[in-house]
GROMACS .gro file of C-alpha atoms in nm:
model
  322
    1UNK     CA    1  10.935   8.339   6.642
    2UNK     CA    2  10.553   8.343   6.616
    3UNK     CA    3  10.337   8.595   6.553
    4UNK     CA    4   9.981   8.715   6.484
    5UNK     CA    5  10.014   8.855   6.143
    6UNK     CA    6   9.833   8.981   5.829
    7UNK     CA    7   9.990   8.892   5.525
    8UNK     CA    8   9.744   9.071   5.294
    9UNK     CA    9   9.470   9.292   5.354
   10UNK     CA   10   9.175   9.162   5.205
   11UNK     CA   11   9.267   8.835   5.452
   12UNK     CA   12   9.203   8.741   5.837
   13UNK     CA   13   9.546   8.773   6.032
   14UNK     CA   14   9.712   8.468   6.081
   15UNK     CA   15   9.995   8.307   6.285
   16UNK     CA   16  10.351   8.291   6.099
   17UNK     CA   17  10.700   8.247   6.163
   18UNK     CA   18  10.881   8.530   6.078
   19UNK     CA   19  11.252   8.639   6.168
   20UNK     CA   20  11.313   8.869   6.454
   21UNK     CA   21  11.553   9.182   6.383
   22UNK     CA   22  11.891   9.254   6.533
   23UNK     CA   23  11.810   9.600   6.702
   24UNK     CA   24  11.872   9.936   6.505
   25UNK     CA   25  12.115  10.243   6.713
   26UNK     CA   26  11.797  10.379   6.884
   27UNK     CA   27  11.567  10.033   6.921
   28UNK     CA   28  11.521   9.788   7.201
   29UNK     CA   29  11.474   9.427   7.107
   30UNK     CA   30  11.186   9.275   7.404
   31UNK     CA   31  11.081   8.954   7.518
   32UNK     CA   32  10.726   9.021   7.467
   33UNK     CA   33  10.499   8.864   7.798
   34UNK     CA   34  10.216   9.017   7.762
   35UNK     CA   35  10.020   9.277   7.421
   36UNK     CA   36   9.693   9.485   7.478
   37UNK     CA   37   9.404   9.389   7.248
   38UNK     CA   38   9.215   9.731   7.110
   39UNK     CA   39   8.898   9.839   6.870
   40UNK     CA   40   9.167   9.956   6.690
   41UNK     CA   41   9.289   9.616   6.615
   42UNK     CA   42   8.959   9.538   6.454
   43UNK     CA   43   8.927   9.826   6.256
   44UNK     CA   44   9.305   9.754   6.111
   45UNK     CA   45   9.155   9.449   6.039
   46UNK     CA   46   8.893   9.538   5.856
   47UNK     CA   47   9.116   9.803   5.670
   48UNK     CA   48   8.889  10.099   5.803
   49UNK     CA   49   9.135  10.254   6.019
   50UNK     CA   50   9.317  10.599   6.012
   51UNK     CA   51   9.655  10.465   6.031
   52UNK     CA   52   9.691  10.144   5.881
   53UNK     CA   53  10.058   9.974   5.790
   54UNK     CA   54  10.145   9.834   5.422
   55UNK     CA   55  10.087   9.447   5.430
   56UNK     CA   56  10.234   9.224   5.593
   57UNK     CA   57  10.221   9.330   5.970
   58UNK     CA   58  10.228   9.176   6.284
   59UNK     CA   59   9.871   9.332   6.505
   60UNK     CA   60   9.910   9.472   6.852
   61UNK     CA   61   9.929   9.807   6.931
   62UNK     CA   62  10.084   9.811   7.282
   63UNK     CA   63  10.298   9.587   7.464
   64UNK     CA   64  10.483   9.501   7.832
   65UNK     CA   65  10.825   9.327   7.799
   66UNK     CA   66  11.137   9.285   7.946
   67UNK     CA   67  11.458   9.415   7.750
   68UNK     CA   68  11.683   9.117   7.594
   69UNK     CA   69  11.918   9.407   7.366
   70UNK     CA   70  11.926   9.721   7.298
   71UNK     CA   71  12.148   9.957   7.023
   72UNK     CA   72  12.439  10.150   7.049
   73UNK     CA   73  12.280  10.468   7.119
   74UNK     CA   74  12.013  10.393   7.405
   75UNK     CA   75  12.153  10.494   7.746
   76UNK     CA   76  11.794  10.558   7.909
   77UNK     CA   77  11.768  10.158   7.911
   78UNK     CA   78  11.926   9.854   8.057
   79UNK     CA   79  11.929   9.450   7.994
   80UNK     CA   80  11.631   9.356   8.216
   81UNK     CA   81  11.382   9.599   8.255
   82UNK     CA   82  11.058   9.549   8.238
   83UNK     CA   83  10.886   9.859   7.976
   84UNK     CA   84  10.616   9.907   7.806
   85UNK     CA   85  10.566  10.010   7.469
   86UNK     CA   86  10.296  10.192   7.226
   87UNK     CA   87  10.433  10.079   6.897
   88UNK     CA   88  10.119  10.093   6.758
   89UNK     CA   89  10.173   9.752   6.581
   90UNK     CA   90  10.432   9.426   6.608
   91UNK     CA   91  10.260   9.347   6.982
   92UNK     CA   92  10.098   9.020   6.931
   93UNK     CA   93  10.429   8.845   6.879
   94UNK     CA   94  10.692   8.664   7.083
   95UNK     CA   95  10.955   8.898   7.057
   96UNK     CA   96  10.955   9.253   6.868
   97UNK     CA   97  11.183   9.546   6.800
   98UNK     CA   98  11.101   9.877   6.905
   99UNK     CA   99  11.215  10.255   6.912
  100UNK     CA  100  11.321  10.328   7.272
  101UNK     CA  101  11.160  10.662   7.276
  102UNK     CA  102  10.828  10.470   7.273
  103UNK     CA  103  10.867  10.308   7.580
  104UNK     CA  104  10.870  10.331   7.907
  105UNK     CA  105  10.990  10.169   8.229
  106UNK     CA  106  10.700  10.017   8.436
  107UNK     CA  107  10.676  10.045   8.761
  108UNK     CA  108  10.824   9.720   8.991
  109UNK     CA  109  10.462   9.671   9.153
  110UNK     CA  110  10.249   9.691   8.788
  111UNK     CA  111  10.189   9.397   8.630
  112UNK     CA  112  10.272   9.291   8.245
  113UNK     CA  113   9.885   9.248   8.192
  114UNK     CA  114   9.815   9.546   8.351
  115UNK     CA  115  10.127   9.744   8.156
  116UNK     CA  116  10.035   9.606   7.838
  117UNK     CA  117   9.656   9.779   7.867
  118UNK     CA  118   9.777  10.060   8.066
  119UNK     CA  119   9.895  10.339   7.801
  120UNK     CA  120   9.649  10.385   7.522
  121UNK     CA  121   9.337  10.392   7.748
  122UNK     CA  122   9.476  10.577   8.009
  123UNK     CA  123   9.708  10.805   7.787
  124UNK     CA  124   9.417  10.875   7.562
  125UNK     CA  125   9.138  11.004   7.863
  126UNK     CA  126   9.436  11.190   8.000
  127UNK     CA  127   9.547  11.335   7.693
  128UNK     CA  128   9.161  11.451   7.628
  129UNK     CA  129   9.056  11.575   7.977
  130UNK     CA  130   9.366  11.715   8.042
  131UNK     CA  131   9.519  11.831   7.762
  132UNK     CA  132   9.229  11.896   7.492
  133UNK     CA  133   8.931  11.939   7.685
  134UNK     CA  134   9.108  12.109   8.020
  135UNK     CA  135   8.809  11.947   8.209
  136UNK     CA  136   8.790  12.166   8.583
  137UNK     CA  137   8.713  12.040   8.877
  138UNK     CA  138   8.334  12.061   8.945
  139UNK     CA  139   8.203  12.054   8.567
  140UNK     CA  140   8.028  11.756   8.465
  141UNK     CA  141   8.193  11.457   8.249
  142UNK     CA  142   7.946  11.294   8.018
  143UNK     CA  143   8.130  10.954   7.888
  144UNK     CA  144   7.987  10.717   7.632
  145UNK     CA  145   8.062  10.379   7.655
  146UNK     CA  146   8.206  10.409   7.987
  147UNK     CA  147   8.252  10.069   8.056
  148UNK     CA  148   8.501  10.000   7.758
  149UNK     CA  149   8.865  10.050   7.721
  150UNK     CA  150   8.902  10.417   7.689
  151UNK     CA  151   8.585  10.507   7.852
  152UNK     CA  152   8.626  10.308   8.215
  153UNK     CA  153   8.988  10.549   8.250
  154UNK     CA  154   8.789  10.869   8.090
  155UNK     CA  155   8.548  10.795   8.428
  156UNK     CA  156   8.848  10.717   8.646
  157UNK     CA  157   9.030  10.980   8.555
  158UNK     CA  158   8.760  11.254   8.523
  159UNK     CA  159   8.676  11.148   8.877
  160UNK     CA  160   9.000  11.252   8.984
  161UNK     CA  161   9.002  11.547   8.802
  162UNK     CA  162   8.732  11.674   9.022
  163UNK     CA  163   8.465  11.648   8.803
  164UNK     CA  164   8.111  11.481   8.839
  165UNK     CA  165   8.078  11.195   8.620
  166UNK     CA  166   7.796  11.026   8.415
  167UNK     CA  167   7.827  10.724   8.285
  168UNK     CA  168   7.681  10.563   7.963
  169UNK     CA  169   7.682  10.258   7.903
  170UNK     CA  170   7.504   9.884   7.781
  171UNK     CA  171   7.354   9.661   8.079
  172UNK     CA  172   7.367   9.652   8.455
  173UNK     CA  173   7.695   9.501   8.472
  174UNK     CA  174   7.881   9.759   8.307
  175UNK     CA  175   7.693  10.026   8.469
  176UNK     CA  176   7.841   9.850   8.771
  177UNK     CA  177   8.184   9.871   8.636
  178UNK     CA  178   8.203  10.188   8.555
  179UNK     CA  179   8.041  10.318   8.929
  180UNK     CA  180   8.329  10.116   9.094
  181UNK     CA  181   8.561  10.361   8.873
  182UNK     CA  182   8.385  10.678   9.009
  183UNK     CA  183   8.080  10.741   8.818
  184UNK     CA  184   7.860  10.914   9.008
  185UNK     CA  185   7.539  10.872   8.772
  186UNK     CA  186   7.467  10.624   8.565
  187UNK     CA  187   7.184  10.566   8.236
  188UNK     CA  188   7.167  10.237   8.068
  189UNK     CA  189   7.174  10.257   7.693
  190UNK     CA  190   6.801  10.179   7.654
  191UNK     CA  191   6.727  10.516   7.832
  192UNK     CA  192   6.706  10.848   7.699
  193UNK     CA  193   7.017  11.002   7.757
  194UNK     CA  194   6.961  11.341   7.660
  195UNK     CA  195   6.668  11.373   7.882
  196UNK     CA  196   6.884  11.190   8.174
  197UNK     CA  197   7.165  11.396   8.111
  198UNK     CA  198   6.937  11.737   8.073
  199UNK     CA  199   6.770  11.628   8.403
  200UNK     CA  200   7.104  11.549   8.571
  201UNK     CA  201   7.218  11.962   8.463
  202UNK     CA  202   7.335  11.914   8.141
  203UNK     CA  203   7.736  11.820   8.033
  204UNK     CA  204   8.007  12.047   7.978
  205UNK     CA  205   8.241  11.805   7.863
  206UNK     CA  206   8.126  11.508   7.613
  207UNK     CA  207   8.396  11.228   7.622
  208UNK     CA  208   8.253  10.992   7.341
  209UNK     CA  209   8.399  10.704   7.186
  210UNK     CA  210   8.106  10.533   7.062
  211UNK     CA  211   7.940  10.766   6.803
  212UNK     CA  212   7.582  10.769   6.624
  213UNK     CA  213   7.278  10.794   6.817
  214UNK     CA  214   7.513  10.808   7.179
  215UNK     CA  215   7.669  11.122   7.004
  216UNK     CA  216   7.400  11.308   6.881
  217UNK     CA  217   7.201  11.241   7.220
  218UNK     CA  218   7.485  11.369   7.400
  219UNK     CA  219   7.564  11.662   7.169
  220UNK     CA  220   7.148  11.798   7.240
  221UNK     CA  221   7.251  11.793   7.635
  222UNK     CA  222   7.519  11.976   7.634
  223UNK     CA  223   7.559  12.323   7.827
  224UNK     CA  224   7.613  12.624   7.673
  225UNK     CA  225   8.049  12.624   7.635
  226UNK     CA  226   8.034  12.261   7.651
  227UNK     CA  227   8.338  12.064   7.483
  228UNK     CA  228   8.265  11.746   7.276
  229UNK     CA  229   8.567  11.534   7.240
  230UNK     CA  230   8.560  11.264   6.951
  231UNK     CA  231   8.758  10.940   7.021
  232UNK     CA  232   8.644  10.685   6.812
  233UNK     CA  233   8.310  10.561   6.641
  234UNK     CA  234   8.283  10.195   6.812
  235UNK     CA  235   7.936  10.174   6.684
  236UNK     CA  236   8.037  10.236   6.323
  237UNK     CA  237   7.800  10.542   6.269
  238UNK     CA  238   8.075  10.864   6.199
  239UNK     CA  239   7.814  11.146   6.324
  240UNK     CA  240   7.781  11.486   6.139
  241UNK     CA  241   7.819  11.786   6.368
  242UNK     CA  242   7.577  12.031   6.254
  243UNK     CA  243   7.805  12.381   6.273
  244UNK     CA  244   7.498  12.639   6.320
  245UNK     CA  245   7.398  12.419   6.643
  246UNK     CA  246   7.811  12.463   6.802
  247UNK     CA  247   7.762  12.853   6.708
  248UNK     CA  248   7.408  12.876   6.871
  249UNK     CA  249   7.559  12.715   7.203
  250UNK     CA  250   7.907  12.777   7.173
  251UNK     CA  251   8.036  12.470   7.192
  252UNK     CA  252   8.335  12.288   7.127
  253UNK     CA  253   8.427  11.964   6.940
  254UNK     CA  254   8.779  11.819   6.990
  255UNK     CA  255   8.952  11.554   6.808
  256UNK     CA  256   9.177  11.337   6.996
  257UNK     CA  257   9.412  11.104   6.820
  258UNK     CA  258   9.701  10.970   7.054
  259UNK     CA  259   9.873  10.797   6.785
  260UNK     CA  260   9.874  11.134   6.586
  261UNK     CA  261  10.099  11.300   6.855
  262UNK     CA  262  10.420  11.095   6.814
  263UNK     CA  263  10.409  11.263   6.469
  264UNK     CA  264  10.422  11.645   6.608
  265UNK     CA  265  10.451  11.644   7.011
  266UNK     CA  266  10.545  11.296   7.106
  267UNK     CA  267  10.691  11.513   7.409
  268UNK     CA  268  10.295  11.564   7.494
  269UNK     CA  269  10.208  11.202   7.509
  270UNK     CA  270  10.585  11.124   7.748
  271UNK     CA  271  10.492  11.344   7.979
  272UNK     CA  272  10.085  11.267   8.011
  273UNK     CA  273  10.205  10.883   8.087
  274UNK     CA  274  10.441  11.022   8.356
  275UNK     CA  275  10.150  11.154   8.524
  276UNK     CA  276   9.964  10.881   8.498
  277UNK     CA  277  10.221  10.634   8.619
  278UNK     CA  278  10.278  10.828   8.919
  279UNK     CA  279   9.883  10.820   9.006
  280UNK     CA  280   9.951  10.422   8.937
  281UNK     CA  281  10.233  10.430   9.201
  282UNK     CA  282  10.062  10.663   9.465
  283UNK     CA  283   9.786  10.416   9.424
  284UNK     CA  284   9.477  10.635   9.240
  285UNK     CA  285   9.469  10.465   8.934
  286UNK     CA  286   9.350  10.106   8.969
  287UNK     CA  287   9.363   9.927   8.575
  288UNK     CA  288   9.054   9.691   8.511
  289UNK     CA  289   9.153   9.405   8.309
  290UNK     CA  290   8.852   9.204   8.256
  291UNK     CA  291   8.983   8.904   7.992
  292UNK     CA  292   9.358   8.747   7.996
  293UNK     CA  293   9.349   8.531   7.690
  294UNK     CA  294   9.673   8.278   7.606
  295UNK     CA  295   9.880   8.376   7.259
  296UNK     CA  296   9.628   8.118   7.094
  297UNK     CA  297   9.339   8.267   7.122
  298UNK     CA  298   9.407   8.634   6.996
  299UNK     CA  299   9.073   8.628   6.797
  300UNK     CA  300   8.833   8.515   7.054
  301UNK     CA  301   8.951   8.823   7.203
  302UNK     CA  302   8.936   9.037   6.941
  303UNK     CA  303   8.562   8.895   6.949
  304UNK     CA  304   8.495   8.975   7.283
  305UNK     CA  305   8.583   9.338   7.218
  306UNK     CA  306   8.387   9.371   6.881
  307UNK     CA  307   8.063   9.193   7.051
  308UNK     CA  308   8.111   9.479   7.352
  309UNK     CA  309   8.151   9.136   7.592
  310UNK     CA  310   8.457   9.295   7.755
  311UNK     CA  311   8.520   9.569   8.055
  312UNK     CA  312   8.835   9.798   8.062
  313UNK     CA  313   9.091   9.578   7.855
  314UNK     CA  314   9.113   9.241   7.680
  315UNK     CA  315   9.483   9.139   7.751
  316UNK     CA  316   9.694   8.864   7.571
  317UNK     CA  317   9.926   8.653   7.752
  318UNK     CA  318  10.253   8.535   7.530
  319UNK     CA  319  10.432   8.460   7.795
  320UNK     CA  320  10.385   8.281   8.144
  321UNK     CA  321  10.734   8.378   8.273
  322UNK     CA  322  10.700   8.642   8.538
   0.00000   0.00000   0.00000
């Protein structure tokens, strides 16, 4: 079978044929139709992420399938079912082997594309509103880079939460995006945005995925017993908290790693997606896929997300069978 590999890490991925595994006692064996791209993926790439595999690896941290064998000891599972799975990598191939306890069954109205971008985006906003942050209904979501991956669920779902929700983010069109997933203010990145945010009341929780100047903006208009959760550093600037300033205001910064929690509470992360997938099936979470891109063309969109040309998720077809 093909798939999107990298064979050593100072080189680009590239396709290979490589042999697919008979599945292990506790591992399903898919038929991979469709993988969700993410920054991740680039930062793998570019060997500056916090969790990267030994060389070679097949990229693709998530993927929606249907189940073609499974081993001895799954029972939660049959031939046929249509999961999803955060393997966090061996996606962006044709076929893959995967624990069971990593996936999920998807629901018979969801799409592959929009399985295959559904759990780290949503899972990770959940995961840090919810579960991190405990955002209440009524305080005031601040979320950088709201028209990306994570940050277009963080405004979905913080809407839903009850909270009021400004978005940040680059150009009209995203701005546009990210009000059609609840945001109920809006500042372009060329603005000030902690004299928006200060004029707006101030944030008491900081969802930021972007880093640098959005952070430190958004870190001066915080409330007093604000939280500031830290999900990723898209603009490649790692910001330094200064501790006197969280002391003076009493604030709160949060790391949020999903990948982290299979390692200590993978319970945590099963029971945020079953949440989330019964919001999907009661019809209050609506995924935005803005790129489906053919198995050839994995690295025009990886592109797309590293030039910020993308909305919600960048989604990979492998397969055309429904």
């Amino acid at each position: 079978m093909r798939a999107f590999r990298i064979l050593q890490t100072s080189e680009k991925p590239t396709y290979s044929d490589i042999f697919l595994p008979d599945p292990g006692p506790t591992e399903l064996r898919l038929d991979i139709r469709c993988a969700g791209l993410n920054y991740a993926d680039i930062l793998i790439q570019n060997g500056t992420y916090q969790d990267i595999p030994p060389a070679p690896f097949t990229l693709g941290m998530e993927v929606a399938g249907v189940v073609t064998g499974k081993g001895e000891s799954v029972q939660n599972f049959s031939l046929g079912d249509r999961v999803a799975v955060f393997s966090g990598q061996d996606g962006l191939a044709e076929a893959g082997v995967f624990e069971s306890d990593r996936a999920v069954r998807i629901p018979d109205r969801m799409s592959f594309e929009e399985a295959a971008g559904f759990q780290i985006a949503y899972g990770t906003s959940h995961l840090a509103l919810a579960h991190r942050a405990h955002l209440q209904p009524g305080e005031t979501l601040l979320v950088t880079g709201a028209a990306g991956g994570v940050g277009l669920t963080a405004v979905e779902i913080g809407k839903l939460m009850g909270a009021r929700v400004i978005a940040h983010a680059r150009g009209a069109d995203k701005l546009e995006v990210a009000r059609a997933a609840g945001a109920d203010h809006l500042i372009d990145d060329g603005e000030d945005l902690r004299a928006r945010v200060l004029y707006l009341g101030g944030a008491d929780v900081v969802y930021d995925a972007v880093g640098g100047e959005a952070f430190r903006a958004a870190f001066r208009a915080c409330n007093p017993e604000a939280r500031l959760i830290c999900i990723g550093f898209a603009s490649g600037d790692v910001p330094q908290i200064p501790a006197n300033h969280l002391m003076v205001k009493n604030l709160t910064a949060i790391g949020l790693y999903i990948g982290g929690y299979f390692k200590f509470r993978a319970d945590v992360v099963r029971d945020s997606l079953a949440t989330l997938l019964g919001w999907y099936e009661e019809g209050r979470l609506k995924p935005h896929v803005s790129h489906v891109l053919p198995f050839d063309r994995i690295q025009e969109g990886l592109d797309l997300l590293r030039a910020r040309k993308s909305t919600g998720k960048v989604v990979i077809r492998i397969s055309n069978d429904s």
